[in-house]
Coordinates of C-alpha atoms and ligand atoms in Angstrom, one line a residue:
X36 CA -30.6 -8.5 59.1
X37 CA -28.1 -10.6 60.9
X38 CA -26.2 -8.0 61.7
X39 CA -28.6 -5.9 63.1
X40 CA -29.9 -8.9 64.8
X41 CA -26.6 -9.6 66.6
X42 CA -25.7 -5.2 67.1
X43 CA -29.0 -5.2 68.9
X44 CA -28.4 -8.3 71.6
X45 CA -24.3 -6.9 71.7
X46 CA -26.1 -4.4 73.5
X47 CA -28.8 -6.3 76.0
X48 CA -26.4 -9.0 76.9
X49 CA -23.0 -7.1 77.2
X50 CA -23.0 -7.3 80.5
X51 CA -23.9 -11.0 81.3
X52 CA -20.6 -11.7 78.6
X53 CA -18.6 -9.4 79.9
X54 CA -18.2 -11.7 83.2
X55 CA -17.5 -14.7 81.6
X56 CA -14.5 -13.0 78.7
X57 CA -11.4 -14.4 80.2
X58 CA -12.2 -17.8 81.6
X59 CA -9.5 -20.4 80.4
X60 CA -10.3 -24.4 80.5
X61 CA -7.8 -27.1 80.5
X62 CA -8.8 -29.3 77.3
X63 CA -9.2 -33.0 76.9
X64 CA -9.8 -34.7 73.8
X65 CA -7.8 -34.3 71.1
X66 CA -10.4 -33.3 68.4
X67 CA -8.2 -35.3 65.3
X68 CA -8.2 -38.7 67.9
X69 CA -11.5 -38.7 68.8
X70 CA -14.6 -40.9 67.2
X71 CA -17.0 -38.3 67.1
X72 CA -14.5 -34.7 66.5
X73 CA -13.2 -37.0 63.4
X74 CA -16.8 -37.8 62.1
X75 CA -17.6 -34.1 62.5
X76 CA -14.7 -33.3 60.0
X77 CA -16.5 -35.7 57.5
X78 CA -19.5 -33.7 57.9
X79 CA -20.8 -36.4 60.0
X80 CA -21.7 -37.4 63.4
X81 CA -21.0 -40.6 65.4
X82 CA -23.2 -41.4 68.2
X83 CA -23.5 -44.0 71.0
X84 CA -26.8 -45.7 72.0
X85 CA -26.7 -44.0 76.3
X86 CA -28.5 -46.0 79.0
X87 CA -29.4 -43.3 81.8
X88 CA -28.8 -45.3 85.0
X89 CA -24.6 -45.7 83.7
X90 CA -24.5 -42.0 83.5
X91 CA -23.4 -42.0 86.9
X92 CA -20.0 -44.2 86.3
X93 CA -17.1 -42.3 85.8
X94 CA -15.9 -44.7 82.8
X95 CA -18.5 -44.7 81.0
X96 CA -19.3 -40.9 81.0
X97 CA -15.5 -40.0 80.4
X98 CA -15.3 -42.6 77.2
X99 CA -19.0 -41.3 76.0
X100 CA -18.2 -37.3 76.3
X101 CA -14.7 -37.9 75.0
X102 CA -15.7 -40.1 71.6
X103 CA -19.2 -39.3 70.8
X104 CA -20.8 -36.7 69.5
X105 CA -24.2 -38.2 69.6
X106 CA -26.6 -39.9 71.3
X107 CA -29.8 -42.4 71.7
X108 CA -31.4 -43.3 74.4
X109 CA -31.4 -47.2 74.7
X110 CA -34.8 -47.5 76.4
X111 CA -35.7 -44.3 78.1
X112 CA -37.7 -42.9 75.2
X113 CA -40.1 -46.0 74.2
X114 CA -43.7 -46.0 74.7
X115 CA -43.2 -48.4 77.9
X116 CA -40.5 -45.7 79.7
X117 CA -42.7 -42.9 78.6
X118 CA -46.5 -43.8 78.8
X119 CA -47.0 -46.9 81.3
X120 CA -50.3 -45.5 82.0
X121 CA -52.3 -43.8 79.4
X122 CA -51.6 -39.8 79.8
X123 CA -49.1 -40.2 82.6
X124 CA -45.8 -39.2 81.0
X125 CA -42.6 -40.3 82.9
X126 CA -39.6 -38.3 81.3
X127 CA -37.0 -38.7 84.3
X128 CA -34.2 -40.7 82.9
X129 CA -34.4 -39.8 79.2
X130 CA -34.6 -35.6 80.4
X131 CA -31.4 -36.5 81.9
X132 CA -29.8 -37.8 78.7
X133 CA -31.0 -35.1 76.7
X134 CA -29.6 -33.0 79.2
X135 CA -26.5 -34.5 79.3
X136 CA -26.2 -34.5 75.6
X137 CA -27.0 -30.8 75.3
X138 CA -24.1 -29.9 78.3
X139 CA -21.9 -31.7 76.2
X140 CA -23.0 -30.5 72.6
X141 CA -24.1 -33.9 71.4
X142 CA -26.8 -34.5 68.8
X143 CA -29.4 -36.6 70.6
X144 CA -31.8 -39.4 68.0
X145 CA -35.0 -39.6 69.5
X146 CA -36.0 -43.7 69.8
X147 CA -38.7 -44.6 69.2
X148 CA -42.9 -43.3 69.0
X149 CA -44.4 -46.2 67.2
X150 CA -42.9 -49.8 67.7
X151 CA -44.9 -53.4 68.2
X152 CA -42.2 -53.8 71.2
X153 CA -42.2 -52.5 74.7
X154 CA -45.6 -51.5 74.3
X155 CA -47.3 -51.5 77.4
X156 CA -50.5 -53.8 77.2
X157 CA -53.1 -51.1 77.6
X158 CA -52.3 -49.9 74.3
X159 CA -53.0 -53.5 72.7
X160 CA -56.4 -53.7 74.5
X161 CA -57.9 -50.3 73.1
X162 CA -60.4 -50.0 70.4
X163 CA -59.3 -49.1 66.6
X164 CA -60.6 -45.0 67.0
X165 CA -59.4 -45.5 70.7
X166 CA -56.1 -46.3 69.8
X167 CA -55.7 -44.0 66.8
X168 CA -55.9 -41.2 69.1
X169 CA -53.9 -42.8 71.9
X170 CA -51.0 -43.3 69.0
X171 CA -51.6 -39.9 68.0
X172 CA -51.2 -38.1 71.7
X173 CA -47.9 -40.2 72.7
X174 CA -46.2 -38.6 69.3
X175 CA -47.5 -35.2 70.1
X176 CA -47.0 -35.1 73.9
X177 CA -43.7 -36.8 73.2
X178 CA -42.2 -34.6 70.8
X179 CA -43.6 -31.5 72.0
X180 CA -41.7 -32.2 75.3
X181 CA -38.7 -32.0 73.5
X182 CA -39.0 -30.0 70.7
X183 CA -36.2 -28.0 69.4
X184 CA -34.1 -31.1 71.1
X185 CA -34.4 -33.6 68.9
X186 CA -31.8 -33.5 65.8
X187 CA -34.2 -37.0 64.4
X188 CA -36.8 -39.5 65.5
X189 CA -37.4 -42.6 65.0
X190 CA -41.0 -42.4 64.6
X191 CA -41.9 -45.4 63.4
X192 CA -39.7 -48.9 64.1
X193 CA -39.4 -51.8 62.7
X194 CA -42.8 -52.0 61.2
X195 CA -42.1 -55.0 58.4
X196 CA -41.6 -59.3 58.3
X197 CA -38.7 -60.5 58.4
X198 CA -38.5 -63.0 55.9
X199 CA -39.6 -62.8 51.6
X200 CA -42.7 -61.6 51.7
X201 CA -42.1 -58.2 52.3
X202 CA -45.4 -57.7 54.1
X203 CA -46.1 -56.0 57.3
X204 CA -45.6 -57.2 60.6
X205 CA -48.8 -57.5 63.2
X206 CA -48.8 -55.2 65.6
X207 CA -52.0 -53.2 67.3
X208 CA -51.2 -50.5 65.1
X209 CA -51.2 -52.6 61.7
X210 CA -53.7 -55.0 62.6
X211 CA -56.4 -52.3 63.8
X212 CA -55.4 -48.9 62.1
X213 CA -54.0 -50.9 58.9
X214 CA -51.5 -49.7 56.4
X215 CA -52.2 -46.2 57.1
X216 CA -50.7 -46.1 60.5
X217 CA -47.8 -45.5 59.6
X218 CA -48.4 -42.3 57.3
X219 CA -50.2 -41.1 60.2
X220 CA -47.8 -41.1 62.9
X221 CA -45.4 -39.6 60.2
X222 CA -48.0 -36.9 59.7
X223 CA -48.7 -36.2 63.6
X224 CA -44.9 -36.2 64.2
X225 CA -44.4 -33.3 61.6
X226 CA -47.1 -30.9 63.0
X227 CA -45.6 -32.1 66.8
X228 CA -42.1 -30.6 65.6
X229 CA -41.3 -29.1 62.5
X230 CA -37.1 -29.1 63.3
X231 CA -36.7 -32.8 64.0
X232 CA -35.8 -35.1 61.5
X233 CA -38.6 -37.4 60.5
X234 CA -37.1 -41.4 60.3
X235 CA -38.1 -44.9 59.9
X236 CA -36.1 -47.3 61.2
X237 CA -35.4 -51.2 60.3
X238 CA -33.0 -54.4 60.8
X239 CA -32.5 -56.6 58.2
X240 CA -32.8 -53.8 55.7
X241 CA -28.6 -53.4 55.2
X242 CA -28.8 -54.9 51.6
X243 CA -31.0 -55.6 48.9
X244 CA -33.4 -58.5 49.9
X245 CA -37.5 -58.9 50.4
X246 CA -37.8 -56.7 53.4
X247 CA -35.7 -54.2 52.4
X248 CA -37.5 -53.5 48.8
X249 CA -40.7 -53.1 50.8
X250 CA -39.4 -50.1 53.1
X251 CA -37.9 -49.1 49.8
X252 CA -41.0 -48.7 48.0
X253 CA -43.2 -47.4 51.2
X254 CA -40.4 -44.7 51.1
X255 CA -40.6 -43.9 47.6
X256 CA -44.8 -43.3 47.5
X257 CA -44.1 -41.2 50.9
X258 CA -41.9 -38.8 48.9
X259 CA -44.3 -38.9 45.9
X260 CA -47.1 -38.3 47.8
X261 CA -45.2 -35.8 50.1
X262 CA -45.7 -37.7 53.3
X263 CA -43.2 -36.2 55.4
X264 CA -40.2 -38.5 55.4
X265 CA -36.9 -37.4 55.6
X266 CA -34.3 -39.9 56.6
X267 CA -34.1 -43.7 57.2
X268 CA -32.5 -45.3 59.7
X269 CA -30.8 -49.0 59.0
X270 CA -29.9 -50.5 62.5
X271 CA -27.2 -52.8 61.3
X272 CA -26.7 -55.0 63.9
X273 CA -24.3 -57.5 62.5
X274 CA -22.9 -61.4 63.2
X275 CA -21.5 -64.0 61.7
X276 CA -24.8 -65.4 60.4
X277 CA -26.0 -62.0 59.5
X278 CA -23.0 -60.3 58.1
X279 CA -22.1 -57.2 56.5
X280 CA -23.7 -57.7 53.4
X281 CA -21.7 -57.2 49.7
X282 CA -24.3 -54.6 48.7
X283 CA -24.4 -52.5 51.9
X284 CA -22.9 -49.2 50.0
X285 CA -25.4 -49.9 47.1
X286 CA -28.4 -49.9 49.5
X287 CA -27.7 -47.0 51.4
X288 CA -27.3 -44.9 48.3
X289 CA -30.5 -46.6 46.5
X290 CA -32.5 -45.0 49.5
X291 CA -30.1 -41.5 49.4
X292 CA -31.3 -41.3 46.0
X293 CA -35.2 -41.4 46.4
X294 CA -34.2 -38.0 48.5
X295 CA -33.9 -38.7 52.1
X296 CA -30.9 -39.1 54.5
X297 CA -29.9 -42.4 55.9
X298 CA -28.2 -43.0 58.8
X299 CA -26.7 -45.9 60.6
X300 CA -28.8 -46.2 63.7
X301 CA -27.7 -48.7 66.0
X302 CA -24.3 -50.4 64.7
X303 CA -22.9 -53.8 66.0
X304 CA -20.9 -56.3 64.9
X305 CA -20.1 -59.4 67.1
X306 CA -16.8 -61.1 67.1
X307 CA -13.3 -60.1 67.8
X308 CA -10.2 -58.8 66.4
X309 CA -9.5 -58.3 62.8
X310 CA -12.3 -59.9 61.5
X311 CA -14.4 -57.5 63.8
X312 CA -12.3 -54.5 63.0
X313 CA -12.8 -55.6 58.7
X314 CA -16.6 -55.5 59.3
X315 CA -16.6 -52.0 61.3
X316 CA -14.4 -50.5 58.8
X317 CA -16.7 -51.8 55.8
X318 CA -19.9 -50.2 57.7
X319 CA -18.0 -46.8 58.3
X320 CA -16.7 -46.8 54.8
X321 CA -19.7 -47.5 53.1
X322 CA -21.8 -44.4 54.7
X323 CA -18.8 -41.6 54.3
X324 CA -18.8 -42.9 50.5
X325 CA -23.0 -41.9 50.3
X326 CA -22.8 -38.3 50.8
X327 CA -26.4 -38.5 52.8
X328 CA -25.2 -40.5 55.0
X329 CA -25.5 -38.4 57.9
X330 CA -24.0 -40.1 60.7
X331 CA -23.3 -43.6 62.3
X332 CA -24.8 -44.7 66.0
X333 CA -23.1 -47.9 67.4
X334 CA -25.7 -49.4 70.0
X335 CA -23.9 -48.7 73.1
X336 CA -20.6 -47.9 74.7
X337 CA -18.8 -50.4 76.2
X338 CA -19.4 -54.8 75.6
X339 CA -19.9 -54.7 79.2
X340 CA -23.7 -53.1 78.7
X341 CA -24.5 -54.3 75.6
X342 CA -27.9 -56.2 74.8
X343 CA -25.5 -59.1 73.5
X344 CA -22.9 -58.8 75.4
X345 CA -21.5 -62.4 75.4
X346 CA -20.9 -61.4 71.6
X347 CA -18.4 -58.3 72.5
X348 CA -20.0 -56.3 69.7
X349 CA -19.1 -52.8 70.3
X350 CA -15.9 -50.7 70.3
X351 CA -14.7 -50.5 73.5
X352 CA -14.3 -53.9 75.6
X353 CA -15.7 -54.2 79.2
X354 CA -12.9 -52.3 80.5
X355 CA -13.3 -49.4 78.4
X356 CA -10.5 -50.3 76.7
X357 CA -10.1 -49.3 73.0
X358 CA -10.8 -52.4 70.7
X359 CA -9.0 -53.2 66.7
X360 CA -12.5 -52.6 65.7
X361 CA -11.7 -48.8 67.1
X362 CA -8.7 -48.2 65.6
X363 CA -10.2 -49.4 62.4
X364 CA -13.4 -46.8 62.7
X365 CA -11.0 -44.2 63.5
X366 CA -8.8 -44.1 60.8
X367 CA -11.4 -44.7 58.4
X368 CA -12.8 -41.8 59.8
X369 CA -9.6 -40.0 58.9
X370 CA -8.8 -39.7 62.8
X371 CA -5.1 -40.3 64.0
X372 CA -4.4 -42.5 67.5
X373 CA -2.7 -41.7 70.3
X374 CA -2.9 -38.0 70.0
X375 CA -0.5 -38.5 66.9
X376 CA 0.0 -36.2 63.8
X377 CA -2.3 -35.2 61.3
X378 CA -5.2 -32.3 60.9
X379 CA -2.4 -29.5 60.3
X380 CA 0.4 -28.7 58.8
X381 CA 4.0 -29.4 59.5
X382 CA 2.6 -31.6 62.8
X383 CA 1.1 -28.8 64.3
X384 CA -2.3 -29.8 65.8
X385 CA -4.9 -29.0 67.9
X386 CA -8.2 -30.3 69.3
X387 CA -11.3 -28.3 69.7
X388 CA -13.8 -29.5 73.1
X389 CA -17.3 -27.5 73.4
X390 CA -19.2 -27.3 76.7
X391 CA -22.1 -25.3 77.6
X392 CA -21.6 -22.9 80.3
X393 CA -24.9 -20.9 80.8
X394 CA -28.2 -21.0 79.7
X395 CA -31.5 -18.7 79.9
X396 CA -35.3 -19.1 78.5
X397 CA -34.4 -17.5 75.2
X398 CA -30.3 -17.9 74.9
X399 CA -27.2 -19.8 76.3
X400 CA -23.5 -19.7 76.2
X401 CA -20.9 -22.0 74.6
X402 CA -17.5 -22.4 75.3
X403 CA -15.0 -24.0 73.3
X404 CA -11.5 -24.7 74.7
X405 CA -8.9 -24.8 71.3
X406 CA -5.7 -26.9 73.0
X407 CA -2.5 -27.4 70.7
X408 CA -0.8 -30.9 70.2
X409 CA 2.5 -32.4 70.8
X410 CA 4.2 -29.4 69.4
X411 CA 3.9 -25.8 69.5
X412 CA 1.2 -23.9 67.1
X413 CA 1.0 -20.4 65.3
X414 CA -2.8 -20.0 64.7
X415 CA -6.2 -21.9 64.8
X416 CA -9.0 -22.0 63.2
X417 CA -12.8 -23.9 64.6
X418 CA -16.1 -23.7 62.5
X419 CA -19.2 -23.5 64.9
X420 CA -22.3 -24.0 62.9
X421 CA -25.8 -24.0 64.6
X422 CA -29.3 -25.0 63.5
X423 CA -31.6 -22.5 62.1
X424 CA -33.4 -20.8 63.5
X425 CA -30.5 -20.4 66.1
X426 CA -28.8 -17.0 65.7
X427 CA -25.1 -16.7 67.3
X428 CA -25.9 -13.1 68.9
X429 CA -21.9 -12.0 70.1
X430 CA -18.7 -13.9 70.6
X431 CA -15.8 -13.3 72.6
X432 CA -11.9 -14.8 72.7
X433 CA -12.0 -14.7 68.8
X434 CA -12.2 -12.8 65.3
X435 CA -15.1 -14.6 63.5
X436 CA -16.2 -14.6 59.8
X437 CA -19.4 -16.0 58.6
X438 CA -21.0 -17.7 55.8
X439 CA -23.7 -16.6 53.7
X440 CA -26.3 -18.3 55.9
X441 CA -25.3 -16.9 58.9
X442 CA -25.2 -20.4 60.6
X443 CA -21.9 -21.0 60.0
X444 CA -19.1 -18.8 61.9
X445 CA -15.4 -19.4 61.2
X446 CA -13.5 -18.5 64.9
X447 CA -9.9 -17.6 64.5
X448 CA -6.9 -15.9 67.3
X449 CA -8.0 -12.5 68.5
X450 CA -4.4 -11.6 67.5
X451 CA -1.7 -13.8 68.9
X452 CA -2.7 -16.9 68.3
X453 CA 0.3 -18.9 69.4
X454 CA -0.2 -22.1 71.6
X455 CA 2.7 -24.0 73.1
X456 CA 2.5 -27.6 73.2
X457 CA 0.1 -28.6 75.0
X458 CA -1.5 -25.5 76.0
X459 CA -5.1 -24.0 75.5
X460 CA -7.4 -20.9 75.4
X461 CA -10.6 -20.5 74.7
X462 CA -13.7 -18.6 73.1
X463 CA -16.9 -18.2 73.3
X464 CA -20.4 -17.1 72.2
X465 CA -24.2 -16.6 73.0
X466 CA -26.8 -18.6 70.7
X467 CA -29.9 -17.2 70.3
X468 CA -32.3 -20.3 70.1
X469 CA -35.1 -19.1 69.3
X470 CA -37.1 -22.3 70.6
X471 CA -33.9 -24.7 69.4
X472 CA -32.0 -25.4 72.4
X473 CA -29.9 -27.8 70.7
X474 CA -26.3 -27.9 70.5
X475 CA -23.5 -26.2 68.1
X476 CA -22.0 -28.7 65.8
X477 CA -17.9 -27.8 66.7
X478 CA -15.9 -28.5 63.7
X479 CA -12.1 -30.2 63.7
X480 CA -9.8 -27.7 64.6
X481 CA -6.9 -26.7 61.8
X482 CA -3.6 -25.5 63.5
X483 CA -0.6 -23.6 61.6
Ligands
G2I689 O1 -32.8 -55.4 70.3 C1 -31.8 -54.5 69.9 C2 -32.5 -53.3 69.4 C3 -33.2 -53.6 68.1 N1 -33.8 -52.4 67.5 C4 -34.5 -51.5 68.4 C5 -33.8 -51.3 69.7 O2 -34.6 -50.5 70.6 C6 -33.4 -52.5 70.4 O3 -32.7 -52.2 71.6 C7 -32.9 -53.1 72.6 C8 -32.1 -52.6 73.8 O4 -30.7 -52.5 73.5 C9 -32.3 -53.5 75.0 O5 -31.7 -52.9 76.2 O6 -34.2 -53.2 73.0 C10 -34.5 -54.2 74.0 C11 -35.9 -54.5 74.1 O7 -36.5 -54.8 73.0 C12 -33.8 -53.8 75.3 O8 -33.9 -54.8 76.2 C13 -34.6 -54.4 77.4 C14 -35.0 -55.7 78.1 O9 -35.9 -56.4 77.2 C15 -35.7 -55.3 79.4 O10 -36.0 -56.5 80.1 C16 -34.9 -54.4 80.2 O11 -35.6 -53.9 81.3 O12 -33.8 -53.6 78.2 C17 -34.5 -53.2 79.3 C18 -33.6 -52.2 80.1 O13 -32.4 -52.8 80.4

């Protein structure tokens, strides 16, 4: 079927590929140094919280495109950016983070559908069947505006008490909907997109303790009940009076083992040096040792725009410059600095940098530029795998092979596949999205 599938486009698209079969990019990041390209080799991703209005700075764009291979939108998805005024949907600045994402091959976390916070006051002041359905369009409208773009949402945030008594926390959607609300909007955001990733998110839920064994056990009756759940997000934003705690691993996996992912939604750690670095490395440890642990998102780029900045929480300092706490993530994350030696044999390296270079209605066109390291390579090899229902269609620059699925293809040389040091080719194919624009996950590319 796939094969026929991809003989029968060969044909109706030869000519738009045939343009584009010898283009040759200079490469950038060096796939085995980066945050997100050594993630990706774990089977995982690492993301950045994006605020839309810093898109524009060159910094800040470089250092997210070069080390993430994810993204959240800070603010530009929450009821307030969104739906300001009932049925008046604003998607301007978060449209251009998803777009940017997808340009760049990112992952993008949809944040957030139902939250108590930056909830514009018309929503408080409805009536309970009044704001039922207003809860119920904003998921709908929301997702359906970017379905097949979302790889998971946060669809419902921070929705219990701090504190021991593991009980709800007010909002207009607890206090007038009750208990149910939350089952609801999980239910609405299913039947809005069927690809994206259903999550609920929390702070204060890293370890074991009150708050945490109440998400724990809402979780748990979902998945018995087959209320469509299937990942929960722990923000872990971290200090010196809220640190990492002792059972952090234990937690993660607890949740893992009722049958959904978890993922580490909006990592940050205050402090400095070592100690900061310990932390990080204790966080990034802790989710590649829970094999659901899909991915980590630190909650932003750079100290400089961080919600608590004063507490220099994040990897990169105000300057952009990389922090211990970096170095620490990175090699945890099996990564190599400075563009130095593992990911092949014999030092030979390579990096592998995706970017989209067309798109149509029903297809578009990746590009992935393969650059060898400090020395001189004989061969490479890049796994591109896409989301189903995605078909790749054709590829050029390359010999694939495929895994039974179909979603994974293995590129290797079209013959020759020497690189001197330093240099770069690249290939390239059409994906078929079938309604899922969303971008290939590039693999760490192998030199010999
Ligand atoms: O508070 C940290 C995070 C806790 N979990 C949910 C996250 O969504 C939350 O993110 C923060 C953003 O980082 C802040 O940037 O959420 C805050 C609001 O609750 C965001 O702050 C808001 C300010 O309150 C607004 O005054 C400001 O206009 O940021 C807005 C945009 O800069």
């Amino acid at each position: 079927m796939r094969t026929r599938i991809r003989r029968a486009l060969v044909v109706t698209t030869a000519g738009v590929l045939g343009a584009v079969g010898v283009l040759s990019l200079a490469g950038t990041a060096n796939a085995a140094s980066t945050l997100g390209a050594s993630a990706a080799a774990k089977g995982r991703y690492f993301g950045t919280a994006v605020a839309a209005n810093h898109l524009g700075e060159a910094q800040y764009a470089s250092t997210l495109d070069t080390e993430f291979n994810a993204v959240t939108p800070e603010n530009e998805m929450k009821w307030d950016a969104v739906e300001a005024t009932r049925n008046s949907f604003n998607y301007g600045p978060a449209d251009q983070i998803v777009s940017h994402a997808q340009g760049k091959g990112m992952k993008v976390r949809g944040h957030t559908l139902v939250w108590y916070s930056q909830l514009p006051g018309w929503v408080g002041g409805l009536g309970t069947d009044d704001l039922r359905s207003a809860m119920n369009n904003h998921i709908t409208q929301v997702m359906t505006h970017y379905k097949g773009k979302i790889y998971a949402w946060d669809v419902v945030n921070e929705a219990f008490q701090d504190g021991s008594s593991g009980a709800r926390r007010s909002s207009p959607f607890q206090d007038k909907l009750g208990n149910g609300y939350i089952e609801e909007a999980f239910r609405t955001a299913r039947a809005a997109d069927s690809g994206a990733k259903l999550c609920y998110n929390d702070y204060n839920t890293d370890g074991q303790n009150a708050k945490s064994n109440a998400v724990y056990s809402m979780v748990k009756d979902f998945k018995q009940r087959g209320v469509p759940i299937d990942c929960v997000g722990f923000q872990s934003h971290f200090n010196s009076a809220s640190p990492v705690p002792s059972d952090y691993q234990a937690n993660l996996q607890r949740f893992a083992d009722l049958g959904v992912d978890v993922q580490i939604t909006e990592l940050d750690i205050e402090g400095s040096g070592s100690a900061q670095a310990t932390s990080y490395g204790k966080v990034v440890n802790a989710c590649l040792a829970v094999s659901r642990c899909a991915g980590i998102t630190v909650w932003g780029v750079t100290d400089k725009y961080s919600w608590r900045s004063s507490g220099t929480p994040l990897l990169f300092d105000s300057n952009y410059s990389k922090k211990p706490a970096y170095d620490t993530v990175l090699s945890a994350l099996g990564g190599t600095s400075g563009g130095g030696s593992g990911g092949g044999t014999g030092g030979a390296t390579c990096t592998a940098t995706y970017t989209r270079t067309d798109t149509w209605s029903d297809r578009f066109n990746g590009q992935v530029t393969v650059k060898a390291g400090s020395s001189a390579i004989t061969g490479w090899t890049v796994p591109v795998t896409v989301t189903s229902p995605q078909r790749i269609s054709t590829t050029w620059n390359g010999s694939p092979t495929w895994d039974g699925s179909g979603n994974v293809m293995t590129m290797k040389p079209n013959g020759n596949g020497s690189l001197a040091a330093g240099a770069s080719t690249t290939f390239g194919f059409t994906v078929m999205t079938d309604g899922n624009t969303s971008a290939p996950t590039i693999g760490a590319c192998t030199a010999s």
